Each structure stands twice: as structure tokens, then as C-alpha cells.
mmCIF file of C-alpha atoms and ligand atoms in Angstrom:
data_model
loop_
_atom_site.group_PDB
_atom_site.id
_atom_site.type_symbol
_atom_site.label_atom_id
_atom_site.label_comp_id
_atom_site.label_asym_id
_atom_site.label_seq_id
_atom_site.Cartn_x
_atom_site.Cartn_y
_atom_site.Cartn_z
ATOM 1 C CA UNK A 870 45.268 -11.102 206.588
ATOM 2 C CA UNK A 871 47.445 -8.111 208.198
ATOM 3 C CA UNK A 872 50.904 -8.718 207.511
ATOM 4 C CA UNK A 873 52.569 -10.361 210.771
ATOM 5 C CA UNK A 874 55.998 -11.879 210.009
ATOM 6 C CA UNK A 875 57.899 -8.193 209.802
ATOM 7 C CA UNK A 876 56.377 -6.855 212.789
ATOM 8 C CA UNK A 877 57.166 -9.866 215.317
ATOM 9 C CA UNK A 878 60.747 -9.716 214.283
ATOM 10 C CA UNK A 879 61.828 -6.411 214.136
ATOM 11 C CA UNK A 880 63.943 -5.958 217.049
ATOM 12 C CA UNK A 881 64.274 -2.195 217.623
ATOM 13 C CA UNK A 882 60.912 -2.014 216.995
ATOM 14 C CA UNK A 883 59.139 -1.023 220.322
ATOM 15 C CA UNK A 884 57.448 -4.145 222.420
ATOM 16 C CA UNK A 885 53.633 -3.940 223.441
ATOM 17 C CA UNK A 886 51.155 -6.238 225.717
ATOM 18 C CA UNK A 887 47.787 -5.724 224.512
ATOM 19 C CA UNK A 888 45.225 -6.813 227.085
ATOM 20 C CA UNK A 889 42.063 -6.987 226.802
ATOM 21 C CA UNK A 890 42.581 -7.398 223.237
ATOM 22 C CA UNK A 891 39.321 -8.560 221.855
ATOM 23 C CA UNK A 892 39.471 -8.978 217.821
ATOM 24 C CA UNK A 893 43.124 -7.442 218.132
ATOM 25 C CA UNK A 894 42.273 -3.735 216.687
ATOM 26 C CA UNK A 895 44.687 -1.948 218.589
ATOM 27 C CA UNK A 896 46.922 -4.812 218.021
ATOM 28 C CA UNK A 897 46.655 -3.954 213.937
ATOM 29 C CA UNK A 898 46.963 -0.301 214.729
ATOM 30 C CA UNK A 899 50.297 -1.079 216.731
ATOM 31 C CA UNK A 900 51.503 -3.419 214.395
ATOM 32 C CA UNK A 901 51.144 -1.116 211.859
ATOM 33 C CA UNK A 902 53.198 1.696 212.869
ATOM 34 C CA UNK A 903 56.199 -0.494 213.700
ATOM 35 C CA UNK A 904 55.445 -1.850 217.176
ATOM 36 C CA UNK A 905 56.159 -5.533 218.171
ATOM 37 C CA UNK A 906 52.945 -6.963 220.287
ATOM 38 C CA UNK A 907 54.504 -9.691 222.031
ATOM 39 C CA UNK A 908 51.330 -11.061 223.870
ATOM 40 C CA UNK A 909 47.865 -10.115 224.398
ATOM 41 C CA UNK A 910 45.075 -11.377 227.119
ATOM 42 C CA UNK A 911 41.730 -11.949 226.483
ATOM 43 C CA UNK A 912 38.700 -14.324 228.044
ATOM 44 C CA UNK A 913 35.895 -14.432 224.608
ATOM 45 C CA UNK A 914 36.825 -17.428 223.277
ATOM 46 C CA UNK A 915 35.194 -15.700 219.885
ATOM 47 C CA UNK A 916 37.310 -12.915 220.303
ATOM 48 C CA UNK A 917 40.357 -14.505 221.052
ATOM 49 C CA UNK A 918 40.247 -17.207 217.667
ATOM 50 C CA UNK A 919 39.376 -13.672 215.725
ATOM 51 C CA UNK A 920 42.728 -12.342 216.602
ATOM 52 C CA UNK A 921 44.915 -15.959 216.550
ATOM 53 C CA UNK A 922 43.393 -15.713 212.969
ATOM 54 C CA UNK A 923 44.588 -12.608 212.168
ATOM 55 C CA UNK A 924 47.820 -12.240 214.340
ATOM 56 C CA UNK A 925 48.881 -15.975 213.984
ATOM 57 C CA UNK A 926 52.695 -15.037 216.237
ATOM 58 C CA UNK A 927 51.342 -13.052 218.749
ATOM 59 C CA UNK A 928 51.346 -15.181 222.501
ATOM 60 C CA UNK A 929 47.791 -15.307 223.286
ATOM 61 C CA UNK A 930 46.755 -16.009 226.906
ATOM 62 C CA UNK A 931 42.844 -17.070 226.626
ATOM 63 C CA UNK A 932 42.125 -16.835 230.771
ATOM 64 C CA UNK A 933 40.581 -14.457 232.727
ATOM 65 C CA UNK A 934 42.985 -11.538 233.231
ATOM 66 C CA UNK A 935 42.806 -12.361 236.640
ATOM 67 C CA UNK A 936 44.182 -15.422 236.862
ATOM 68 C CA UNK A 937 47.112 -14.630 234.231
ATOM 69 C CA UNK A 938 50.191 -14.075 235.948
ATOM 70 C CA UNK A 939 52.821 -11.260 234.632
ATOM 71 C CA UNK A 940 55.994 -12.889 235.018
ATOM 72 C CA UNK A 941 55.034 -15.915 232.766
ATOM 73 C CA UNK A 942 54.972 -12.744 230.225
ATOM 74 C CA UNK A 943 57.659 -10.954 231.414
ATOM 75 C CA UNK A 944 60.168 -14.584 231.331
ATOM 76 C CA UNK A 945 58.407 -15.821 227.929
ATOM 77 C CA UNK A 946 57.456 -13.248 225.903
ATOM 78 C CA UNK A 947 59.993 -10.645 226.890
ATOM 79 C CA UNK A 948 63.404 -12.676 227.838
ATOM 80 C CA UNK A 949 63.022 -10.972 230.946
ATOM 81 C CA UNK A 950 63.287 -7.414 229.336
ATOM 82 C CA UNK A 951 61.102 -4.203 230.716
ATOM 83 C CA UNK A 952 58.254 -3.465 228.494
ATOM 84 C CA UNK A 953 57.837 -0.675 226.361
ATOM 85 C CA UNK A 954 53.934 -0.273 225.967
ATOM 86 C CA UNK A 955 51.105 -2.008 228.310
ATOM 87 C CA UNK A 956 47.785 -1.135 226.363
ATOM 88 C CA UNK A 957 44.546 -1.676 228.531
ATOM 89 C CA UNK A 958 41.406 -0.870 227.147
ATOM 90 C CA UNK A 959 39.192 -2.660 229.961
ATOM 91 C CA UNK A 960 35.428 -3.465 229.012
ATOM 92 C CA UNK A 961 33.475 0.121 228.514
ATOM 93 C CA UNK A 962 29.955 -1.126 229.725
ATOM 94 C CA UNK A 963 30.411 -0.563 233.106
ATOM 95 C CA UNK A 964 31.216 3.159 232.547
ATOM 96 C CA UNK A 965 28.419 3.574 230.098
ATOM 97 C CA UNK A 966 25.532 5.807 230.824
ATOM 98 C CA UNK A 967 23.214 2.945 228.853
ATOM 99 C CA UNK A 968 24.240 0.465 231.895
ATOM 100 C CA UNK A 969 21.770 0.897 234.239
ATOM 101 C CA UNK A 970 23.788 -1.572 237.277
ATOM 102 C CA UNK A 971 26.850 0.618 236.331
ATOM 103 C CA UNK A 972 27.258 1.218 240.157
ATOM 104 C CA UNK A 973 27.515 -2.226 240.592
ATOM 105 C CA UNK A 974 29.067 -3.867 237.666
ATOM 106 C CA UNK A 975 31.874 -5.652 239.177
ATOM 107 C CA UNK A 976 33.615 -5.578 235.337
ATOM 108 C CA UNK A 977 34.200 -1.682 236.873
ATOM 109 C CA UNK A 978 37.298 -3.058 238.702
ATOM 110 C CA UNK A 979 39.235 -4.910 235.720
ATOM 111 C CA UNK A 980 40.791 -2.124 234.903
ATOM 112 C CA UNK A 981 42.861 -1.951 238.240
ATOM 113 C CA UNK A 982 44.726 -5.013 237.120
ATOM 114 C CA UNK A 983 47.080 -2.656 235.084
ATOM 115 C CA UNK A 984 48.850 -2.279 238.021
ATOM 116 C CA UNK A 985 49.666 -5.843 238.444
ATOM 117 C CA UNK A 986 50.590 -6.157 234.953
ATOM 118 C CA UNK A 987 52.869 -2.680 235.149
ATOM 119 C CA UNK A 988 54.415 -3.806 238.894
ATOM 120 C CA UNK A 989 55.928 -6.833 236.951
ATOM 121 C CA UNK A 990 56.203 -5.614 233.164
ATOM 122 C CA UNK A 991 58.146 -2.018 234.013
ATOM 123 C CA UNK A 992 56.412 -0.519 230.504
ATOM 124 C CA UNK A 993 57.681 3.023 230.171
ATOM 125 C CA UNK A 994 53.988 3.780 228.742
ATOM 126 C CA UNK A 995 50.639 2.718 230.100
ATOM 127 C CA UNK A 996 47.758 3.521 227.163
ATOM 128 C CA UNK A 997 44.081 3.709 228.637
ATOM 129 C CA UNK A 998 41.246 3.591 226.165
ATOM 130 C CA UNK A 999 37.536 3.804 227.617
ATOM 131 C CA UNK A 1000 34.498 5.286 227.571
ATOM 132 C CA UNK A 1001 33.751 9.454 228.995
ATOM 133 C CA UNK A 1002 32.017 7.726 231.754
ATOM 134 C CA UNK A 1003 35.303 6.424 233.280
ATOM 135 C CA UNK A 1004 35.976 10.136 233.524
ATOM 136 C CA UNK A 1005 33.874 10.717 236.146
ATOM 137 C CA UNK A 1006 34.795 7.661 238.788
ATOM 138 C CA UNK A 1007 37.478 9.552 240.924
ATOM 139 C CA UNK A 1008 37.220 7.171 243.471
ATOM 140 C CA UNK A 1009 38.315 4.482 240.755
ATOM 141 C CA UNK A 1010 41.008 6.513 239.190
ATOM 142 C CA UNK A 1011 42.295 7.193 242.776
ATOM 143 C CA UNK A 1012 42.504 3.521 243.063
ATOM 144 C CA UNK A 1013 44.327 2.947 239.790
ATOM 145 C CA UNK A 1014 46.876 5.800 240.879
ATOM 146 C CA UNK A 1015 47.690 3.619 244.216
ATOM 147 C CA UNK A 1016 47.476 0.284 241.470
ATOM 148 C CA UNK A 1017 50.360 2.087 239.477
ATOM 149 C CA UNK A 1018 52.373 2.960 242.293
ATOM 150 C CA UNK A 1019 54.685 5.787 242.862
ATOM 151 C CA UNK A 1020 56.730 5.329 239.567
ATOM 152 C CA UNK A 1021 53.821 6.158 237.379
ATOM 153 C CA UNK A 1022 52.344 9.533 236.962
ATOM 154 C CA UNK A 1023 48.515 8.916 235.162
ATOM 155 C CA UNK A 1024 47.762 11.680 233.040
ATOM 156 C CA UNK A 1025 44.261 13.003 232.972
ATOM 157 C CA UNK A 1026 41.689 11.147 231.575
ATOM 158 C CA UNK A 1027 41.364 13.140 227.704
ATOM 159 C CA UNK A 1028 37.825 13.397 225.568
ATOM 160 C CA UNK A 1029 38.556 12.608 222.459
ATOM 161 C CA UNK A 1030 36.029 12.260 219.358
ATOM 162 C CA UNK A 1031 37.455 9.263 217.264
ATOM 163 C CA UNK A 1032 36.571 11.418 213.876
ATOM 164 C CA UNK A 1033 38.916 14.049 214.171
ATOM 165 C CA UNK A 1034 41.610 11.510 213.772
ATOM 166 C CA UNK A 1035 40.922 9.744 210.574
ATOM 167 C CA UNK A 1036 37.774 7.432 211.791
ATOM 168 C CA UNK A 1037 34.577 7.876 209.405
ATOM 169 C CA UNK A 1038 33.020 7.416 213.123
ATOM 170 C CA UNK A 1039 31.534 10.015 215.378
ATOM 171 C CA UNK A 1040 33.049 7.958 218.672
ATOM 172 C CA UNK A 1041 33.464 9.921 221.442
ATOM 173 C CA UNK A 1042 36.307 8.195 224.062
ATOM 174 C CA UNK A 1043 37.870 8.634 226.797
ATOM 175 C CA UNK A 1044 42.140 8.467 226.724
ATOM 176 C CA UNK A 1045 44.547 8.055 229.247
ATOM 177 C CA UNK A 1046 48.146 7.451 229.089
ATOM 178 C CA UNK A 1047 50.385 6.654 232.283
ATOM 179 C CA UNK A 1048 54.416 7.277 231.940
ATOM 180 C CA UNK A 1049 56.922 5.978 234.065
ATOM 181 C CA UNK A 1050 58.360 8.555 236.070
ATOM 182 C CA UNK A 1051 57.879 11.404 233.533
ATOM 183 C CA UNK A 1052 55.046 13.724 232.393
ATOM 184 C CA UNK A 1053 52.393 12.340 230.553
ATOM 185 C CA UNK A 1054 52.411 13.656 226.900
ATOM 186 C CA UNK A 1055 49.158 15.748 225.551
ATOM 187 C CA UNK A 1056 47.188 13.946 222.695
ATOM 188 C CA UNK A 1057 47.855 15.005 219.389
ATOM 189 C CA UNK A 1058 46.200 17.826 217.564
ATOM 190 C CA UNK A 1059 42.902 16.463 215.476
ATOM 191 C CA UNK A 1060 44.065 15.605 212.228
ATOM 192 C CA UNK A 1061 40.647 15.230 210.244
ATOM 193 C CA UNK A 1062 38.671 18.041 211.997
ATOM 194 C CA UNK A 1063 35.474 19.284 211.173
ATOM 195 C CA UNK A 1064 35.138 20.432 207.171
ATOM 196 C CA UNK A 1065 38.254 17.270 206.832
ATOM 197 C CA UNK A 1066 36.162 14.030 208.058
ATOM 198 C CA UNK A 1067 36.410 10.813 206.268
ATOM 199 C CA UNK A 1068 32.888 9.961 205.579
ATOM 200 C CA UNK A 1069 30.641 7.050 204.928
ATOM 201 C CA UNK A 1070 30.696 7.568 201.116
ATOM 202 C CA UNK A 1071 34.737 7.532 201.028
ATOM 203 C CA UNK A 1072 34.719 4.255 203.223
ATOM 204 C CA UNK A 1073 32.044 2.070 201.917
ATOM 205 C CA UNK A 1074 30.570 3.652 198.546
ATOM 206 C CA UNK A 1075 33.115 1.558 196.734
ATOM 207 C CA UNK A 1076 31.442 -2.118 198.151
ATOM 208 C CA UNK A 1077 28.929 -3.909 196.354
ATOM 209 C CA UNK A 1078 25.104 -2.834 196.732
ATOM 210 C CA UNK A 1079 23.526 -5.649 198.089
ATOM 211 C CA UNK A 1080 19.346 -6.706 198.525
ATOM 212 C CA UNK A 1081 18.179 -8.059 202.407
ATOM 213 C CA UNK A 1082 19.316 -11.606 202.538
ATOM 214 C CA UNK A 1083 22.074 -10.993 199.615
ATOM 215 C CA UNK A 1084 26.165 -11.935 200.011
ATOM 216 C CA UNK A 1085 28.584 -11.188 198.472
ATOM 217 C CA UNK A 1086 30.676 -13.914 197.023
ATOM 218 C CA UNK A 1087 33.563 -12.428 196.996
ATOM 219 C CA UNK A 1088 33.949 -11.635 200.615
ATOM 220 C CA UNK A 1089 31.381 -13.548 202.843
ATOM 221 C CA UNK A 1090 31.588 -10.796 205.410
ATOM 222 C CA UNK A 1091 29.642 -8.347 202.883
ATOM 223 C CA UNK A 1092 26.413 -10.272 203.675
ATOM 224 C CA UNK A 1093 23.306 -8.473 204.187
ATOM 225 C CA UNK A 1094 20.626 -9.453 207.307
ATOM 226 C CA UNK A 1095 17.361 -11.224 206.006
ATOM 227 C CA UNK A 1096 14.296 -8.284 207.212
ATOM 228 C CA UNK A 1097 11.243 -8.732 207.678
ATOM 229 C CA UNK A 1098 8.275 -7.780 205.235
ATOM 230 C CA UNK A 1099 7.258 -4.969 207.325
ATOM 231 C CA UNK A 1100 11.022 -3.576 208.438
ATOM 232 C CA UNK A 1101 11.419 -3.881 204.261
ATOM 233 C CA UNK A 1102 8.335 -1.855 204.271
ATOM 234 C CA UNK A 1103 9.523 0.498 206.626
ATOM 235 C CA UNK A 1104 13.185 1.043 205.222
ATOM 236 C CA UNK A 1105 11.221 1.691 201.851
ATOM 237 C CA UNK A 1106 9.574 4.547 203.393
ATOM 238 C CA UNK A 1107 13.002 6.164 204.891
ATOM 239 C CA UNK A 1108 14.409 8.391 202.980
ATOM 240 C CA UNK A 1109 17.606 7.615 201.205
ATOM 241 C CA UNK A 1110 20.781 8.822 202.309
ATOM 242 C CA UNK A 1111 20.362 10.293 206.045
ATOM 243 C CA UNK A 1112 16.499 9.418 206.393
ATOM 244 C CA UNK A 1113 14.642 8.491 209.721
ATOM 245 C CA UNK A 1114 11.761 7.044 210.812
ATOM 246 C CA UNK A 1115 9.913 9.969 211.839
ATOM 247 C CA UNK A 1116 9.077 10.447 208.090
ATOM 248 C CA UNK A 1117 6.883 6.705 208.209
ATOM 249 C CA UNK A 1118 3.593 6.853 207.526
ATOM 250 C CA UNK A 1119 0.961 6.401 210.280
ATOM 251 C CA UNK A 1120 0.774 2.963 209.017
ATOM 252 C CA UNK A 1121 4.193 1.861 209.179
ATOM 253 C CA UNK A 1122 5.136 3.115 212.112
ATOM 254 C CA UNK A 1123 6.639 1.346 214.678
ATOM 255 C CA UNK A 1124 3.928 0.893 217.901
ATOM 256 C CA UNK A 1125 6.607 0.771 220.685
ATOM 257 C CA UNK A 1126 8.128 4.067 219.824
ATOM 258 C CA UNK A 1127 5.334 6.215 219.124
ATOM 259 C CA UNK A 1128 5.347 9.453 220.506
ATOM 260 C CA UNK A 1129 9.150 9.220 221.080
ATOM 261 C CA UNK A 1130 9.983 11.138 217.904
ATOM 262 C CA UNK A 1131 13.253 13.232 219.341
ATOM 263 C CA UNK A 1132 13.946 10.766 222.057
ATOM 264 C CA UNK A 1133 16.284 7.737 223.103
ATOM 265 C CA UNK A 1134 14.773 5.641 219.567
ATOM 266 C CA UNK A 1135 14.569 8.260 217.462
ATOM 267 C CA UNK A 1136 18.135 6.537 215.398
ATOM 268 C CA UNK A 1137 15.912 3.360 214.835
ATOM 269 C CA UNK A 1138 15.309 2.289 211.474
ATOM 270 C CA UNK A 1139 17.532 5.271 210.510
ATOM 271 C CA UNK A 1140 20.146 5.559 207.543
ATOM 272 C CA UNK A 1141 23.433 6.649 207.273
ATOM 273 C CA UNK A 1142 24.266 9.969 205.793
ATOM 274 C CA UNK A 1143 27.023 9.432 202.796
ATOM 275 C CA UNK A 1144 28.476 12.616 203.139
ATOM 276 C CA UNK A 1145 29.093 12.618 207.167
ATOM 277 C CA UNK A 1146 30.700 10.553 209.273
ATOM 278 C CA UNK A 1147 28.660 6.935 210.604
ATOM 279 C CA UNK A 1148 26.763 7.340 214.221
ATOM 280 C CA UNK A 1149 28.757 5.671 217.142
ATOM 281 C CA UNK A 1150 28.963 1.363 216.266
ATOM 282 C CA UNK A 1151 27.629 -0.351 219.092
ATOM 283 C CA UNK A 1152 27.860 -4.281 219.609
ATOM 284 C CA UNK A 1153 24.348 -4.110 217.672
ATOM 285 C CA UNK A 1154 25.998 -2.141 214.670
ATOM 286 C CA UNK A 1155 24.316 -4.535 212.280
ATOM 287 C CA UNK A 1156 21.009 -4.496 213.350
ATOM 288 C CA UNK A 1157 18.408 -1.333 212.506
ATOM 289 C CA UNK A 1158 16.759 -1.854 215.425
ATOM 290 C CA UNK A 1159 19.125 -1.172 217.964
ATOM 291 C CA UNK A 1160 20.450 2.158 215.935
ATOM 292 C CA UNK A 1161 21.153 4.437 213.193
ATOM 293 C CA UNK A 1162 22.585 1.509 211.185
ATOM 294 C CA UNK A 1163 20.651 1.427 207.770
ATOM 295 C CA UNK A 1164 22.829 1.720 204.646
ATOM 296 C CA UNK A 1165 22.505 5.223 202.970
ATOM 297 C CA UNK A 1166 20.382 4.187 199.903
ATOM 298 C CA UNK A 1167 19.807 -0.173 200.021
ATOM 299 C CA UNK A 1168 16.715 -1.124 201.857
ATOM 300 C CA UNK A 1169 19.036 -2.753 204.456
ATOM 301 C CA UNK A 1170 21.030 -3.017 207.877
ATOM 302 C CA UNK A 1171 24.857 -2.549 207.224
ATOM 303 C CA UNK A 1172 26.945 -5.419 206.913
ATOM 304 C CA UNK A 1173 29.501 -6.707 209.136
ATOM 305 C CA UNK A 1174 32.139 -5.597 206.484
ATOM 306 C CA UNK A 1175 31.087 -2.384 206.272
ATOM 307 C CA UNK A 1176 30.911 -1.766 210.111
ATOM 308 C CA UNK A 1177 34.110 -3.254 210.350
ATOM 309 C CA UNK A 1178 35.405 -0.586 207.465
ATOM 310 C CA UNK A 1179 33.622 1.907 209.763
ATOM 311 C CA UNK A 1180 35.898 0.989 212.920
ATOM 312 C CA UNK A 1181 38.945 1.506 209.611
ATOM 313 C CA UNK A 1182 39.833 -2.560 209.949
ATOM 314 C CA UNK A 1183 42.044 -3.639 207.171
ATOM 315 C CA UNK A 1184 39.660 -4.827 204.425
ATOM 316 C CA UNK A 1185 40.681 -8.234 204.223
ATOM 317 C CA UNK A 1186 40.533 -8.544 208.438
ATOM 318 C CA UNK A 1187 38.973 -11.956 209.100
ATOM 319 C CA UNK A 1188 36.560 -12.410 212.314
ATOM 320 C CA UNK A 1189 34.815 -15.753 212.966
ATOM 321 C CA UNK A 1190 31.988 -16.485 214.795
ATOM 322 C CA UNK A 1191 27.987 -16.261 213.744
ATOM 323 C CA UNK A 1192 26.116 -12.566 212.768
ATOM 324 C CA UNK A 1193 25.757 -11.113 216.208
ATOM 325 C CA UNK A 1194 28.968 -12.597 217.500
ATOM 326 C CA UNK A 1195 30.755 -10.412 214.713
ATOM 327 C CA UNK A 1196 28.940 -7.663 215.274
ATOM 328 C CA UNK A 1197 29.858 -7.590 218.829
ATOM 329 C CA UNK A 1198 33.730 -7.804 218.281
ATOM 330 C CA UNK A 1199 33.312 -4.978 215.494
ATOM 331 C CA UNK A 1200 31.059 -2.847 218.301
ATOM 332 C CA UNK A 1201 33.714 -3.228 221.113
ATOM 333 C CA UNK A 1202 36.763 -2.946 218.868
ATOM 334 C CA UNK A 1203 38.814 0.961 219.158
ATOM 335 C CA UNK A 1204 38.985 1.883 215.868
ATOM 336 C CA UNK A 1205 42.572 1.350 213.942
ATOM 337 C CA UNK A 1206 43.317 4.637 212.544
ATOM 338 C CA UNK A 1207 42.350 6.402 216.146
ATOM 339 C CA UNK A 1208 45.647 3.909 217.627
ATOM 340 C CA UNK A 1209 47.604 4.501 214.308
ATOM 341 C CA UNK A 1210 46.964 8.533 214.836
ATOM 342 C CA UNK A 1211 48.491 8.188 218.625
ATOM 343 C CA UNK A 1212 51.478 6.402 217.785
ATOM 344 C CA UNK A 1213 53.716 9.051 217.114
ATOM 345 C CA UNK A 1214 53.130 10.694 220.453
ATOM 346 C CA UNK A 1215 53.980 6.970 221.619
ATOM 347 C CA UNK A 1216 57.310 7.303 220.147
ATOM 348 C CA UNK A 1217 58.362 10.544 221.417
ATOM 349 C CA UNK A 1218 57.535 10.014 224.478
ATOM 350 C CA UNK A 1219 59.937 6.127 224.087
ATOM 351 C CA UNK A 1220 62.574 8.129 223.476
ATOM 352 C CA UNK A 1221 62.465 10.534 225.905
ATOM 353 C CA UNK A 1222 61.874 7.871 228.764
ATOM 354 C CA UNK A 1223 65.036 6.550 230.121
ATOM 355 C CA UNK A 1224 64.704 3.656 232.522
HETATM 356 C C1 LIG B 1338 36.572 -2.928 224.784
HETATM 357 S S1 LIG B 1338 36.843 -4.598 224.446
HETATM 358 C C2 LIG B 1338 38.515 -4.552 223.890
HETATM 359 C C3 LIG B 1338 38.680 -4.176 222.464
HETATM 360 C C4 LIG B 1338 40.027 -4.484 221.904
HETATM 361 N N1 LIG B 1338 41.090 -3.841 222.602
HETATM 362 C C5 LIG B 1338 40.148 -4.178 220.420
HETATM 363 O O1 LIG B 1338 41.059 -3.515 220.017
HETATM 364 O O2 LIG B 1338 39.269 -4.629 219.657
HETATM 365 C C6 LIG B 1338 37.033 -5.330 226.026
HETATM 366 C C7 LIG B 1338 37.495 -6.773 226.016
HETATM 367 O O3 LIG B 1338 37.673 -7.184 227.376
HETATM 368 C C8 LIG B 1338 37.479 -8.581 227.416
HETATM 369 N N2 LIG B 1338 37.261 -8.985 228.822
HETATM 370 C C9 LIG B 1338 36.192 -8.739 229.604
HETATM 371 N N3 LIG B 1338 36.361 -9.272 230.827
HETATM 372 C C10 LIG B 1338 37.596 -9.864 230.830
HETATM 373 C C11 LIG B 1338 38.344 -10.596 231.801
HETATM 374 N N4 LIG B 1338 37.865 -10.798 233.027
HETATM 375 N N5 LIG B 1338 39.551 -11.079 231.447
HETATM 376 C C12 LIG B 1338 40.046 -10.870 230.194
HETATM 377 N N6 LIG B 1338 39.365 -10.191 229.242
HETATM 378 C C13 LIG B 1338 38.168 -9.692 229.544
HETATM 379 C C14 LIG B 1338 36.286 -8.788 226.515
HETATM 380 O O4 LIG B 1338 36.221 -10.121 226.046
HETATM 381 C C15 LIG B 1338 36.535 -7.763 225.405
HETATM 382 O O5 LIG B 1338 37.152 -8.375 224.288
#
């Protein structure tokens, strides 16, 4: 359980809405370096009891961002007061180049509600967190510009590759930040670059090798999936630590991907590496055949614990839900330590805002 009480009373301490707040990662991240989230919007009902678990005095509103109006925010949850941070990471799929209908997705649009939100809040700092696909839709950004209105000057949208600041994650992002009426601030320089990664070994080495179908009794999230006899076969046949399938005998290997060696499947039934960073979590970042997401040496997918370590969760974070709802909140969360790394910049820029 992250530590709450502190963090919800500390007056000076700089207020954030989180929407879109899913299991409440950036909400940890924020919490952690001092900030006071004073409400947060989601519409998973999964996702939302994840983060009531974990952030127990944090206003949730469970609705459709849509339909959740502002000024019940600003009266309730602020006294009236302007905001300091808005955070809006808006769902990634419909930026993703795996979407095929990402023309159409109508999810596309959610996003523009941070002007709503901003019109009513006044938050001196707007953070954007998305996928590099978002980068591209100038039509969209356009929009959100005419959203924000005239006060807020949106920064260009920023590539950033989660690693380099202190995630054992290759997760390339997109990052935006919107100011009110003053410059947006550059992102801060890596601080785990190439040759300084945390890696897999560093973040998960220390838990408890499991068998297929084995859990931990000490912490129920370190459970490992039940396999088949013939994926146990295969994962047998992978080489430890960094192994793929292309080294599976004729036998073993898998009908529907072969001949597509070096293409779109090639991470399937693949392992880790312990001495590199994890592959991109998805929301199938406990199941081997949707990814490189075999542990390094058990004959095994991941468990939710360790993908969750992988997205740097505090290790005693609590998520409910069944298997593949967990490993959905883990796959859509922003990793902690990416938030924690931006929060100085955050700061600065607080205190050179005046309203
Ligand atoms: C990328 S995830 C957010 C991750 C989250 N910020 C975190 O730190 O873990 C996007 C979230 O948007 C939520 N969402 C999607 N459509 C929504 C809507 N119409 N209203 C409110 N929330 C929505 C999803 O339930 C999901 O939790």
C-alpha cells in the first residue's frame, strides 16, 4: 500500500487532477515526489477499485469523462482554488500503429476534453502522455490548441524512450506538456542512458523462481500462468536468458508463424534478456503468445508482479481483478519512475508560473 495520508495533506504541496487515471501510476509517481492528487477520472470499473485500493483519499469520479463536469472538481476538490497540474494521458490505442480502425476510433477525440477540464480548472501545467502515433495527427493537435484556448501555449509533442529515465522498459512515448501563458519547458536530460539502464536482472532477479501453474504465497500476485504441454515443450527448447523461437525444432514449431522468422511474431514464445532492459509491456504482458514475455531462465510467462515491477510499481501495489484484467491495467499503466523523473521540471516550471 503506497503511503497516502502525508501526501493528501500537505498543503504547499502542489495540487494535481489525474484523468484518465487507470490503476493510478502516475498518481504514485506524483504522490511520490510531493504532489497532492486531489481527484482523478476514470470509466473501468476494474481500474478504478485498483486505484480506490491503493489511493484510499483521492476523489474518484467513476463516469465517462464526458459526462463529468469540472466545476464539481473545481468547488469540491479544490475550494474553488486554480489547479496546479491537469495530467491527461488519454487511451493510446487509437494512435497505435497495431490499430488497424485508428482513422476511425472515436476514443481519438477523448483527449480534446483537456480543454474542458483546463477552461474550468486554470492548471498552470497541462502533462500529455501518449503514444508516437499521436505525433503525427496535426489535424488533432490543431484541435487541442483551439480546446486549450489562447492562455495555453502546447509544447511540441517530445519522443521519449521510457529507459533512459530509470524504467527497466524499452517504452517508447510520446510527451507533451501545455503551460499557461509561458513557454513550455524541454524534458529533462536521460538519466539512465545507454551503458546506465536498469535491467531485468536488477528488477526481478531477486523474486522467487516459480514452475507454470506455481504462486507464490507470499504475494498472490507472483503467480505463474498454467501452459500447455506443448508451449512447456516449446519454452524448454528456448534458450535461457534472451532465447527465441526461431531456435525450435521443426517439430515444435509453431504452424501459424512459420516462415515469419524476422517478422511481426518473431517476439512470440521469446524470453527476456537479464542483462537488458524488458521489450515494451502490452495489455497482454503476461501471456507468451502475444510477445516477448517469457521469464529469462523458468519455463514460463512473467507474472503479473513482475510486469508490474517492470512498469517500476511499488512492490507491495495491489490491483484486483482476474489474470487478464491485471495484465491489462499493468499494460496501459505509464511507468512510475518515467513521472517521478519529470517532476522536477514540473516544479520549476510551478514556480516560475505566476497566475
Ligand atoms: C493509458 S490508460 C491510463 C493509464 C493511467 N494514467 C496510469 O497511470 O496507469 C487510459 C485510461 O483511459 C480510460 N478511459 C478510456 N475511455 C474513457 C472515458 N470515456 N472516460 C474516462 N476514462 C476513459 C481507460 O479506462 C484507461 O484506464
Amino acid at each position: 500500500m503506497t503511503k497516502d495520508k502525508g501526501s493528501q495533506r500537505g498543503r504547499h504541496w502542489p495540487t494535481v487532477v489525474d484523468l484518465f487515471s487507470g490503476s493510478g501510476a502516475v498518481t504514485t509517481a506524483l504522490k511520490r515526489s510531493r504532489f497532492r492528487v486531489v481527484a482523478a477520472v476514470d470509466n473501468d470499473p476494474i481500474a478504478c477499485a485498483t486505484y480506490r485500493l491503493n489511493h484510499r483519499s483521492v476523489r474518484m469520479f467513476q463516469h465517462d469523462i464526458r459526462k463529468v463536469d469540472p466545476a464539481i472538481i473545481r468547488k469540491s476538490c479544490l475550494k474553488g482554488e486554480d489547479l496546479d497540474v491537469l495530467v491527461v494521458c488519454a487511451p493510446c490505442q487509437p494512435f497505435s500503429s497495431q490499430n488497424r480502425k485508428r482513422g476511425t476510433d472515436l476514443r481519438s477525440t477523448l483527449i480534446l476534453q483537456a480543454g474542458r477540464f483546463a477552461k474550468t480548472l486554470r492548471p498552470r501545467i497541462i502533462f500529455f502522455e501518449n503514444v508516437p502515433g499521436l505525433a503525427a495527427r496535426d489535424e488533432l493537435l490543431d484541435q487541442l490548441k483551439e480546446e486549450l484556448g489562447e492562455d495555453y501555449i502546447l509544447g511540441d509533442p517530445e519522443r521519449i524512450d521510457a529507459a533512459d529515465f530509470g524504467v527497466p522498459q524499452r517504452r517508447i512515448r510520446c510527451i507533451m506538456l501545455a503551460t499557461l501563458r509561458a513557454t513550455p519547458p524541454k524534458l529533462p536530460d536521460p538519466i539512465t542512458p545507454k551503458g546506465a539502464r536498469i535491467d531485468v536482472r536488477q528488477t526481478i532477479g531477486h523474486l522467487r523462481s516459480l514452475k507454470a501453474g506455481e504462486v507464490d504465497l507470499k504475494d498472490r500476485l507472483h503467480a505463474a500462468r498454467k501452459h500447455q504441454d506443448i508451449a512447456l515443450k516449446r519454452l524448454a527448447a528456448v534458450p535461457k536468458n534472451g532465447g527465441s523461437r526461431s531456435s525450435l525444432p521443426p517439430e515444435l514449431a509453431l504452424a501459424c508463424h512459420t516462415g515469419l522468422g524476422t517478422g511481426k511474431f518473431s517476439d512470440v514464445y521469446g524470453r527476456m534478456r537479464w542483462d537488458d532492459v524488458a521489450p515494451t509491456l502490452t495489455t497482454g504482458c503476461t501471456d507468451i503468445t502475444r510477445g516477448r514475455f517469457a521469464h529469462p531462465d523458468d519455463d514460463r510467462a512473467i507474472t503479473a508482479r513482475e510486469a508490474a515491477l517492470l512498469q517500476t510499481f511499488p512492490p507491495d501495489y495491489k490491483f484486483t481483478g482476474n489474470g487478464s484484467e491485471i495484465q491489462v491495467q499493468i499494460g496501459n499503466a505509464v511507468p512510475v519512475k518515467l513521472v517521478e523523473a519529470l517532476t522536477p521540471t514540473f516544479r520549476r516550471v510551478l514556480a516560475e508560473i505566476t497566475r
